[in-house]
Coordinates of C-alpha atoms and ligand atoms in Angstrom, one line a residue:
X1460 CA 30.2 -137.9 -59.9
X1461 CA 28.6 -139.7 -62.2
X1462 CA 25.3 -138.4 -64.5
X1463 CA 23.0 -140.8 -62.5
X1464 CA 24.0 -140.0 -58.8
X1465 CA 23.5 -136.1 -60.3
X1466 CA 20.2 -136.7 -61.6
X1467 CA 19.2 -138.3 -58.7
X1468 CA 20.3 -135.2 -56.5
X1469 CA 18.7 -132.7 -58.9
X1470 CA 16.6 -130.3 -56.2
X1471 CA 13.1 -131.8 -56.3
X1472 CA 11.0 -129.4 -58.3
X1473 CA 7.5 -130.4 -56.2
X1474 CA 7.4 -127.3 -54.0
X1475 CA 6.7 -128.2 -50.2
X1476 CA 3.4 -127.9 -48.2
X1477 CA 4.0 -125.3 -45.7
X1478 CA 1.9 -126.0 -42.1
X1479 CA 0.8 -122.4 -42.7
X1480 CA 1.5 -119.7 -44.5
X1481 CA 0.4 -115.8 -43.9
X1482 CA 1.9 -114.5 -47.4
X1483 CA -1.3 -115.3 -49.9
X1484 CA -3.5 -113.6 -47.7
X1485 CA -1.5 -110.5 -46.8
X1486 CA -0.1 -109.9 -50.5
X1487 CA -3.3 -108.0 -51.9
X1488 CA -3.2 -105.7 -48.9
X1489 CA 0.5 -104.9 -49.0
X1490 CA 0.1 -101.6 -50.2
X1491 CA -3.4 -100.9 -48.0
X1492 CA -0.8 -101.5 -45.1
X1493 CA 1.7 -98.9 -46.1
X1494 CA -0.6 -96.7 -46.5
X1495 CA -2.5 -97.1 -43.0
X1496 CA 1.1 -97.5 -41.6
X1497 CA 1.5 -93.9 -42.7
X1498 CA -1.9 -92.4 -41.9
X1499 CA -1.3 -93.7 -38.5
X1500 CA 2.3 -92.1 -37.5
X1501 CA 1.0 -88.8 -39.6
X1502 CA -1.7 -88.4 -36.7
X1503 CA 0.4 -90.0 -34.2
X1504 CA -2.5 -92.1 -32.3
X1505 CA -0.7 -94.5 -31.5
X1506 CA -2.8 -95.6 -28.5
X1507 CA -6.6 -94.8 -28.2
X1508 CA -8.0 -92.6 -31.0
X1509 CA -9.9 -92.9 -34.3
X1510 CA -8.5 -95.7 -35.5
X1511 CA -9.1 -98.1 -32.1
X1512 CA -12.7 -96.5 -31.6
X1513 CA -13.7 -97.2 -35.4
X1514 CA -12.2 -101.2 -35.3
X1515 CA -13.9 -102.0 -31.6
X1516 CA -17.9 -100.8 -33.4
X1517 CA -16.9 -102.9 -36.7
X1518 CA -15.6 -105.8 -34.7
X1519 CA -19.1 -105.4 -32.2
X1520 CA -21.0 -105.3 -35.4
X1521 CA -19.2 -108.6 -36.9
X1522 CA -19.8 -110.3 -33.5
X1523 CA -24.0 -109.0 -33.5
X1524 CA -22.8 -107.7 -29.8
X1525 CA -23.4 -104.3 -28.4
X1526 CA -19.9 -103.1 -26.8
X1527 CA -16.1 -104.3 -27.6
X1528 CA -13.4 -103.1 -25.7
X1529 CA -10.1 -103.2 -27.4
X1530 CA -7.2 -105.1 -25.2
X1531 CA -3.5 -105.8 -26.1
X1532 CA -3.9 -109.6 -26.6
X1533 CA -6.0 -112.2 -26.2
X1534 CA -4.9 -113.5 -23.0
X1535 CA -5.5 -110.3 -21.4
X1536 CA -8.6 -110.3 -22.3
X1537 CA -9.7 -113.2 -20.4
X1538 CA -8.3 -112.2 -17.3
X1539 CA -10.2 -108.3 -17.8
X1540 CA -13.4 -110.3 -18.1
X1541 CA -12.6 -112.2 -15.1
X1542 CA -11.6 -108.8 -12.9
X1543 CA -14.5 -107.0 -14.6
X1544 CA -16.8 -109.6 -13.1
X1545 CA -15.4 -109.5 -10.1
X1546 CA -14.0 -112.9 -10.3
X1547 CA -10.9 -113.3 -8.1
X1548 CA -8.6 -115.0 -4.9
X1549 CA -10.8 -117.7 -3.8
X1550 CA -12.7 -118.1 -7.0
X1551 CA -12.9 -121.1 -9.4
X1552 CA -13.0 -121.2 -13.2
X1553 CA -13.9 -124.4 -15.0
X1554 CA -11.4 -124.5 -17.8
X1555 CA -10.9 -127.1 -20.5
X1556 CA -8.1 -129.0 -20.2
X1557 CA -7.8 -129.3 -23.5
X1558 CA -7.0 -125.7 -24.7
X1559 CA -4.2 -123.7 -25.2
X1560 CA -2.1 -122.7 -21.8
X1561 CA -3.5 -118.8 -21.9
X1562 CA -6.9 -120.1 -20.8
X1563 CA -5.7 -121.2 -17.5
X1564 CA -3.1 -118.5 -17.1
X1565 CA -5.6 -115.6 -17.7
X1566 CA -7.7 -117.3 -14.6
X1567 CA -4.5 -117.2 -12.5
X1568 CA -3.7 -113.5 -13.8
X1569 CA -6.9 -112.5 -12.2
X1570 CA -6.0 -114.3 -9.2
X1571 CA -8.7 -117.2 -9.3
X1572 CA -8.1 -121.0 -9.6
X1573 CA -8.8 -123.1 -12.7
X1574 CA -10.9 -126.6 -12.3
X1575 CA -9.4 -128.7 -15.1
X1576 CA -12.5 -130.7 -16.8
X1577 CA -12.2 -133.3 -19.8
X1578 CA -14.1 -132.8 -22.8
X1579 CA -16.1 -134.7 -25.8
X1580 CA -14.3 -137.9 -27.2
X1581 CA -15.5 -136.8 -30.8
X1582 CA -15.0 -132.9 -30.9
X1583 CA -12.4 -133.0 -27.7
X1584 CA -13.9 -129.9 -26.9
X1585 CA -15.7 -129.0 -23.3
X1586 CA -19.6 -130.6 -22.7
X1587 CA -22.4 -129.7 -19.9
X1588 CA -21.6 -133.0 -18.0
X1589 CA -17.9 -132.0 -17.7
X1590 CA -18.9 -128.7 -16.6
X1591 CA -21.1 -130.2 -13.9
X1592 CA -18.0 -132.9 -12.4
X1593 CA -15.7 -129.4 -11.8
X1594 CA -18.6 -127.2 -10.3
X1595 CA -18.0 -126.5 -6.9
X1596 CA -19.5 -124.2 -4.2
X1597 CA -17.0 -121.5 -5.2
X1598 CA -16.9 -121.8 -8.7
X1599 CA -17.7 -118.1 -10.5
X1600 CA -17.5 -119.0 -14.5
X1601 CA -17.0 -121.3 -16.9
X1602 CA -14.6 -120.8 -20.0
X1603 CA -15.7 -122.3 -22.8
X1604 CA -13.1 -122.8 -25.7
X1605 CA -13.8 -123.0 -28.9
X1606 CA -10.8 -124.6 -29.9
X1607 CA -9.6 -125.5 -33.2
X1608 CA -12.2 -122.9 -34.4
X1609 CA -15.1 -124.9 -33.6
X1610 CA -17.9 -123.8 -31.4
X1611 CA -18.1 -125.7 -27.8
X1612 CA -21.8 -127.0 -27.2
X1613 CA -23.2 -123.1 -26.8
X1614 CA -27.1 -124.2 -25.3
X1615 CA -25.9 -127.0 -23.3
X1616 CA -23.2 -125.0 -21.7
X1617 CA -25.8 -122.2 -21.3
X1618 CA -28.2 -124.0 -19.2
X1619 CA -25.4 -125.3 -16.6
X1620 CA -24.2 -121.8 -16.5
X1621 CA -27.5 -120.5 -15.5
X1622 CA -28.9 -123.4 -13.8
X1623 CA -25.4 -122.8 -11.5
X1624 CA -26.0 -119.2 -11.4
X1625 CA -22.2 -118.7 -12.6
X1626 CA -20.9 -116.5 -15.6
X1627 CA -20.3 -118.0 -19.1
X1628 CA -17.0 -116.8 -20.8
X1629 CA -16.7 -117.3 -24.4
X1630 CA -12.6 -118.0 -25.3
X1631 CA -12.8 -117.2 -29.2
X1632 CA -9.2 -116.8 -29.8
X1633 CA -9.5 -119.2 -32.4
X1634 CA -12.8 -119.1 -33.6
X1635 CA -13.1 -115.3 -35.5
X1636 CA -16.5 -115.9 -37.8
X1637 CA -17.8 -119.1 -36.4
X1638 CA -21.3 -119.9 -35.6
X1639 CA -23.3 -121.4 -33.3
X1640 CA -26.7 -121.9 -35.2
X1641 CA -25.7 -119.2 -37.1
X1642 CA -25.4 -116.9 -34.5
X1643 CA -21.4 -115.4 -34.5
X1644 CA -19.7 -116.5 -31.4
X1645 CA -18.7 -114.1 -28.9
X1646 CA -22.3 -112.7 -27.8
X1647 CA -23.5 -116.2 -26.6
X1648 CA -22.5 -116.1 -23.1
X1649 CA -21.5 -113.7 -20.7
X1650 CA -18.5 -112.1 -22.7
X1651 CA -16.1 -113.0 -25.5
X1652 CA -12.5 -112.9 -25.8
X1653 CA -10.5 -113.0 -29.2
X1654 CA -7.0 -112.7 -29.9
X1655 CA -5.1 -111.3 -32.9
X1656 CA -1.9 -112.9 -32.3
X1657 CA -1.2 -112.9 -36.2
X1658 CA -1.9 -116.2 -37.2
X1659 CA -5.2 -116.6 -36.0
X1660 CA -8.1 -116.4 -38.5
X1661 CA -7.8 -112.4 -38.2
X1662 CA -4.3 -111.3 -37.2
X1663 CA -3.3 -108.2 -36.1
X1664 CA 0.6 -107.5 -37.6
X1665 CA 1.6 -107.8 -33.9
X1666 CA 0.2 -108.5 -30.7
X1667 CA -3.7 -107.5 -30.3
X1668 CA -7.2 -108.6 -28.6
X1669 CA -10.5 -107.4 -28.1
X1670 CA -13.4 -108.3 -25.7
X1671 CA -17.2 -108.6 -26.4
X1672 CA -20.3 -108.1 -24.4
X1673 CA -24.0 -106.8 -24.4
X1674 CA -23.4 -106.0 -20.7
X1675 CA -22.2 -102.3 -20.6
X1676 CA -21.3 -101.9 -17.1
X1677 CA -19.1 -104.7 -18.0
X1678 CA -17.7 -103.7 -20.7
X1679 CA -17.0 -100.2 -19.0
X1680 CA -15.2 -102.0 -16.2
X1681 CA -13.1 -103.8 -18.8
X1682 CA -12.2 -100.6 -20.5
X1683 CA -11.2 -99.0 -16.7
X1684 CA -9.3 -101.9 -15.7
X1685 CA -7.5 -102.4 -18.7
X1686 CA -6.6 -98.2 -18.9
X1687 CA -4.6 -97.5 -15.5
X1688 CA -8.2 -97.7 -13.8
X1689 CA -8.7 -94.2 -15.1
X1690 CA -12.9 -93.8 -15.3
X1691 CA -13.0 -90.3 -15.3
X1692 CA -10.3 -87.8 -16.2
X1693 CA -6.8 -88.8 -17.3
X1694 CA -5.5 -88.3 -13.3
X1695 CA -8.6 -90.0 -11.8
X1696 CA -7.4 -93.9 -11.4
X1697 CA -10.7 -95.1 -9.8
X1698 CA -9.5 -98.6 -9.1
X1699 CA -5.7 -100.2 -9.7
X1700 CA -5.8 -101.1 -13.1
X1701 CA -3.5 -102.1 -15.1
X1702 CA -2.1 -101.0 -19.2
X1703 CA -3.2 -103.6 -21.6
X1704 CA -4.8 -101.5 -24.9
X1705 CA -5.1 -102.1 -28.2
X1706 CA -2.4 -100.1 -30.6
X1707 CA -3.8 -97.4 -32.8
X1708 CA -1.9 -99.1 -35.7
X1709 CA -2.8 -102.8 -34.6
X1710 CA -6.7 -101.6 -35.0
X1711 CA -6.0 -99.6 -38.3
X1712 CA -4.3 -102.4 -39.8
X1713 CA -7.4 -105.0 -38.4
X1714 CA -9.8 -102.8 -40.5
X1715 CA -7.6 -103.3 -43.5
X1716 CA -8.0 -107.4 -42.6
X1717 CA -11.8 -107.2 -41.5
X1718 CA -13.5 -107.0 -44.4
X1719 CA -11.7 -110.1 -46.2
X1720 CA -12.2 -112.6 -43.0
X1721 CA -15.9 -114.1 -44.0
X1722 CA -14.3 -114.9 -47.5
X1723 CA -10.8 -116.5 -45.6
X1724 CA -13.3 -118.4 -43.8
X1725 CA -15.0 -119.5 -46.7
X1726 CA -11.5 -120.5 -48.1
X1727 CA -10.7 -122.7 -45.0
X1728 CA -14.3 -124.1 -44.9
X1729 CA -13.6 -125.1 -48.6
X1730 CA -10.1 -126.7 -48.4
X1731 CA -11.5 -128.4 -45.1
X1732 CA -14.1 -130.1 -46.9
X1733 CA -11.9 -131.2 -50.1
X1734 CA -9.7 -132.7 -47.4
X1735 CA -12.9 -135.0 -46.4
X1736 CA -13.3 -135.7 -49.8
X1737 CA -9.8 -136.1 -50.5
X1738 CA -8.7 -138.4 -47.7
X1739 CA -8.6 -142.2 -48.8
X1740 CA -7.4 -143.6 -45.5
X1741 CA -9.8 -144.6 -42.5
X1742 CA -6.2 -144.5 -40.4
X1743 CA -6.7 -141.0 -39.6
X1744 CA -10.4 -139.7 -38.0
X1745 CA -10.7 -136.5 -38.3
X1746 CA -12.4 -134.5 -35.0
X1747 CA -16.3 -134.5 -35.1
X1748 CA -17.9 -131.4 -36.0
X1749 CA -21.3 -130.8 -34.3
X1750 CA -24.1 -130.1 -36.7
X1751 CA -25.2 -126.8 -34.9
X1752 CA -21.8 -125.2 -35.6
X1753 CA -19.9 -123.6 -38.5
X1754 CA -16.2 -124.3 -38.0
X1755 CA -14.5 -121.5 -38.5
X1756 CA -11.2 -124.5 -39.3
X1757 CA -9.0 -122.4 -37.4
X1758 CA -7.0 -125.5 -37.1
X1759 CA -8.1 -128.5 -39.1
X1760 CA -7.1 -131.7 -36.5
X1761 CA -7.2 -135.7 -37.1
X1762 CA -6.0 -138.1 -34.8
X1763 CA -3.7 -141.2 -35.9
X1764 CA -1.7 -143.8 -34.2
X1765 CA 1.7 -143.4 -34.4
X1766 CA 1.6 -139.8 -34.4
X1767 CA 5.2 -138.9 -34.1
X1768 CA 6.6 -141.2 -36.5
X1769 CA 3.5 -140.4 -38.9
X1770 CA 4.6 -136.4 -38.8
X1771 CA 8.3 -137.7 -39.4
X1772 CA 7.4 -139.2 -42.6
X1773 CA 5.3 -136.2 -43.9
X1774 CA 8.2 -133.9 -43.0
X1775 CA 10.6 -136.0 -44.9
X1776 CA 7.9 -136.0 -48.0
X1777 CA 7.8 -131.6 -47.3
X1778 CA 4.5 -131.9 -45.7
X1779 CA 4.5 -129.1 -42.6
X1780 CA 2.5 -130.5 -39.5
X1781 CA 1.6 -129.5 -36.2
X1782 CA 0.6 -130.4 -32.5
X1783 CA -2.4 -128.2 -30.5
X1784 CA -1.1 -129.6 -27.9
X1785 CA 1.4 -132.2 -27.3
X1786 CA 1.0 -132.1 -23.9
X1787 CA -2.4 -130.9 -21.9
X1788 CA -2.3 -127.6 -19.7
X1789 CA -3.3 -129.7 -16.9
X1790 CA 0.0 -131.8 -17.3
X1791 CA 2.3 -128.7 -18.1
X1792 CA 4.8 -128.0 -14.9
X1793 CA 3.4 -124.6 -14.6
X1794 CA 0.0 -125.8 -13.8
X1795 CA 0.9 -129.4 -11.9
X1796 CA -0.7 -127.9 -8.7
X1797 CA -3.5 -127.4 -9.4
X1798 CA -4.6 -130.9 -11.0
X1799 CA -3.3 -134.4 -9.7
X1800 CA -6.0 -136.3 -11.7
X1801 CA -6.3 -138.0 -15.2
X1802 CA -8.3 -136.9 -17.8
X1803 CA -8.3 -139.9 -20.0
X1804 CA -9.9 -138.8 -22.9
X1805 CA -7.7 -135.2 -23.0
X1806 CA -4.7 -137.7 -22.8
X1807 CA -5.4 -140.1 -25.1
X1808 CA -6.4 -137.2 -27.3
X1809 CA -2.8 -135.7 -27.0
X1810 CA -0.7 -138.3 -27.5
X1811 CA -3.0 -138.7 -31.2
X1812 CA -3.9 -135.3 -32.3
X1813 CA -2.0 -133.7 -35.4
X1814 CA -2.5 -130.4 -37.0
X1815 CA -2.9 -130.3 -40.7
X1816 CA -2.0 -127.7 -43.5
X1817 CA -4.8 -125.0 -43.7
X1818 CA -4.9 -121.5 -44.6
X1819 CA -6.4 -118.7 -46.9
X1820 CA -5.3 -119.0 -50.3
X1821 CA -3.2 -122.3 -50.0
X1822 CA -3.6 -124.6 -53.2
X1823 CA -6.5 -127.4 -53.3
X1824 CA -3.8 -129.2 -55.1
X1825 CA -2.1 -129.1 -52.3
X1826 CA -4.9 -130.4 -50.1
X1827 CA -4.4 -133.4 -52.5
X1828 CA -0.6 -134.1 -51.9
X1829 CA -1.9 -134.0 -48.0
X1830 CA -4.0 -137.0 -48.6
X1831 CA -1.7 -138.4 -50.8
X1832 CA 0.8 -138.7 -48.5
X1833 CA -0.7 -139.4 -45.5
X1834 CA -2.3 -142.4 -47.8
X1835 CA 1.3 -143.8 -48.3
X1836 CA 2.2 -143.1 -45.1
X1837 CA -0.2 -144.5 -42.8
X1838 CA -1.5 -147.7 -45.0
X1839 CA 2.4 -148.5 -46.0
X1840 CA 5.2 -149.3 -44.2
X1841 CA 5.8 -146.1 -41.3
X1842 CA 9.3 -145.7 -42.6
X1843 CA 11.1 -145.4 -38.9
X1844 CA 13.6 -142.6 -38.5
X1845 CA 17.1 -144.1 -38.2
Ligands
LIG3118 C1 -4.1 -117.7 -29.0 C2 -5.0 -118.1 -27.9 C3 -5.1 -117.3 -26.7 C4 -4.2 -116.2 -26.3 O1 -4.1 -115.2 -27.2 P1 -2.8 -114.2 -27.2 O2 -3.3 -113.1 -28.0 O3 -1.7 -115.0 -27.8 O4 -2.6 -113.8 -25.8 C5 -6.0 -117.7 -25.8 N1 -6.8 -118.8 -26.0 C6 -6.6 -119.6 -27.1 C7 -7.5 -120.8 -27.2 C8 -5.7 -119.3 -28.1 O5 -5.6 -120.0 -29.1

């Protein structure tokens, strides 16, 4: 081998740009976690107690509601609102079509139909005039997503729900901390659902997910439904219920993680805006925000021609990417039946939409190399994968 061909394979000593990465966050708190981990198996409430009753009033306080009942994930969640409202067989929900799959399965969980609707060209999330193209006489609630972290048009969506007389479900699995004219998501509608599947803008180090409400005979339903249906004693199972509850461990851990969220946020609010001022090619647009919201970036999204090829190229430069989602929940086999429309925009959107690198503690000089590359990438030649 000769001394050029070996300098030219020397490993590359640029580090790569992960699509996310959990470790800067969680390295602070390593030994918080240890500590909690053995607090927890020392009083061995591992389900219900102390530690479940003291994260569900922090995580009502953070969300300016009155009650939150603690679930086992986020999905569940959705589907306990649903039953706790008495939604059900026969029932529609107007659903997003752009969202992750959960939305729509929660709605068949509880046994009720979803009504696939479009959404906004700019923000791709869900608007009042979708809403009013999937109402029908049977439909019980809309979901509104706030996908990527961004809150869904809150006041519109509000008067539709009323003017229609139907419920207003709030699907903040990806929006922890966002606002909605500075009010937290969550409280705005009806109820709230989060998720802390653990890389959403609070994780739980496992499976987790809580719901939100000012409505207390709700909430109490929730907390029935989602406990064997016991309401009274521990042998009293008022109604068939079902187990979905929220680990004694999962919510200690979560109050370890609360207090640092509003400052993640800040961190993800930050890096978003360096990438506005960072990116140098009009090739990619990234998704509208609407003035009345605080992102909480989630997910930070653009959408480019090209897309696959475009990904190909920042992979081969180290650049991680992703897709929220390649293809639409309306188009996904499990939920075929029940949508033999197009949704043009929702389409169009999918086959465009990529997923850049953000998260809590990750380098602005990274945020640079982003740019960088999708600079070369998009206004040079697409190198095409052999
Ligand atoms: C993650 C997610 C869910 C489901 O949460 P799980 O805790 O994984 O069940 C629901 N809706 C949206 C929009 C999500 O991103």
């Amino acid at each position: 081998m000769s001394p050029r061909t070996a300098a030219a394979s020397a490993p590359v000593t640029t580090s790569n740009v992960p699509f996310y990465d959990l470790a800067p966050a969680h390295a602070p708190l390593l030994d918080q976690f240890e500590r909690t981990f053995r607090e927890i198996i020392k009083s061995s409430a591992f389900i219900g107690g102390q530690a479940v009753e003291d994260f569900e009033v922090s995580w009502a306080a953070y969300c300016g509601v009155k009650h939150a009942v603690g679930v086992a994930n986020g999905t569940d969640s959705i589907e306990l609102i649903l039953r706790g409202l008495g939604i059900g067989p026969g029932d529609e929900v107007i659903v997003p079509a752009n969202t992750f799959v959960a939305t729509a399965e929660a709605v068949l969980a509880a046994g009720a139909v979803p009504r696939f609707v479009g959404v906004d060209p700019g923000t791709l999330l869900l608007t009042a005039d979708e809403v009013r193209t999937g109402l029908r006489a049977n439909t019980a609630a809309i979901i509104a997503v706030h996908l990527y972290g961004q809150p869904a048009p809150m006041d519109e969506l509000h008067a539709v729900s009323t003017a229609a007389g139907v419920a207003l479900i709030e699907d903040a699995a990806q929006a922890h901390g966002a606002t909605w004219e500075g009010k937290p998501v969550g409280g705005l509608g009806t109820a709230g659902s989060f998720s802390f599947y653990p890389g959403k803008n609070l994780g739980a180090l496992g499976d987790a997910g809580i719901v939100v409400t000012n409505d207390a005979a709700l909430a109490s339903r929730v907390r029935i439904l989602a406990n064997h249906g016991r309401a009274a004693g521990h042998h009293d199972h008022a109604v068939c219920g079902r187990n979905s509850r929220l680990d004694g461990l999962q919510a200690a851990l979560l109050s370890c993680k609360l207090p640092h969220l509003d400052s993640w946020n800040s961190d993800r609010r930050r890096l978003a805006k360096l990438y506005e001022q960072s990116l140098t090619t009009s090739g990619i647009r990234m998704v509208k925000q609407d003035p009345r919201a605080a992102s909480a970036y989630h997910l930070l999204v653009g959408l480019v021609d090209d897309r696959d090829n475009v990904r190909k190229s920042l992979d081969r430069r180290g650049i991680g990417t992703s897709i929220h989602y390649p293809l639409p929940c309306h188009r996904q086999p499990a939920f075929g039946e029940f949508y033999d429309g197009y949704l043009p925009i929702v389409e169009r959107a999918a086959a465009r939409i990529v997923s850049l690198p953000i998260y809590p503690g990750m380098a602005d000089n990274d945020v640079g190399r982003v740019c960088q590359a999708l600079h070369e990438v998009i206004e040079g030649e697409i190198e095409v994968q052999p």
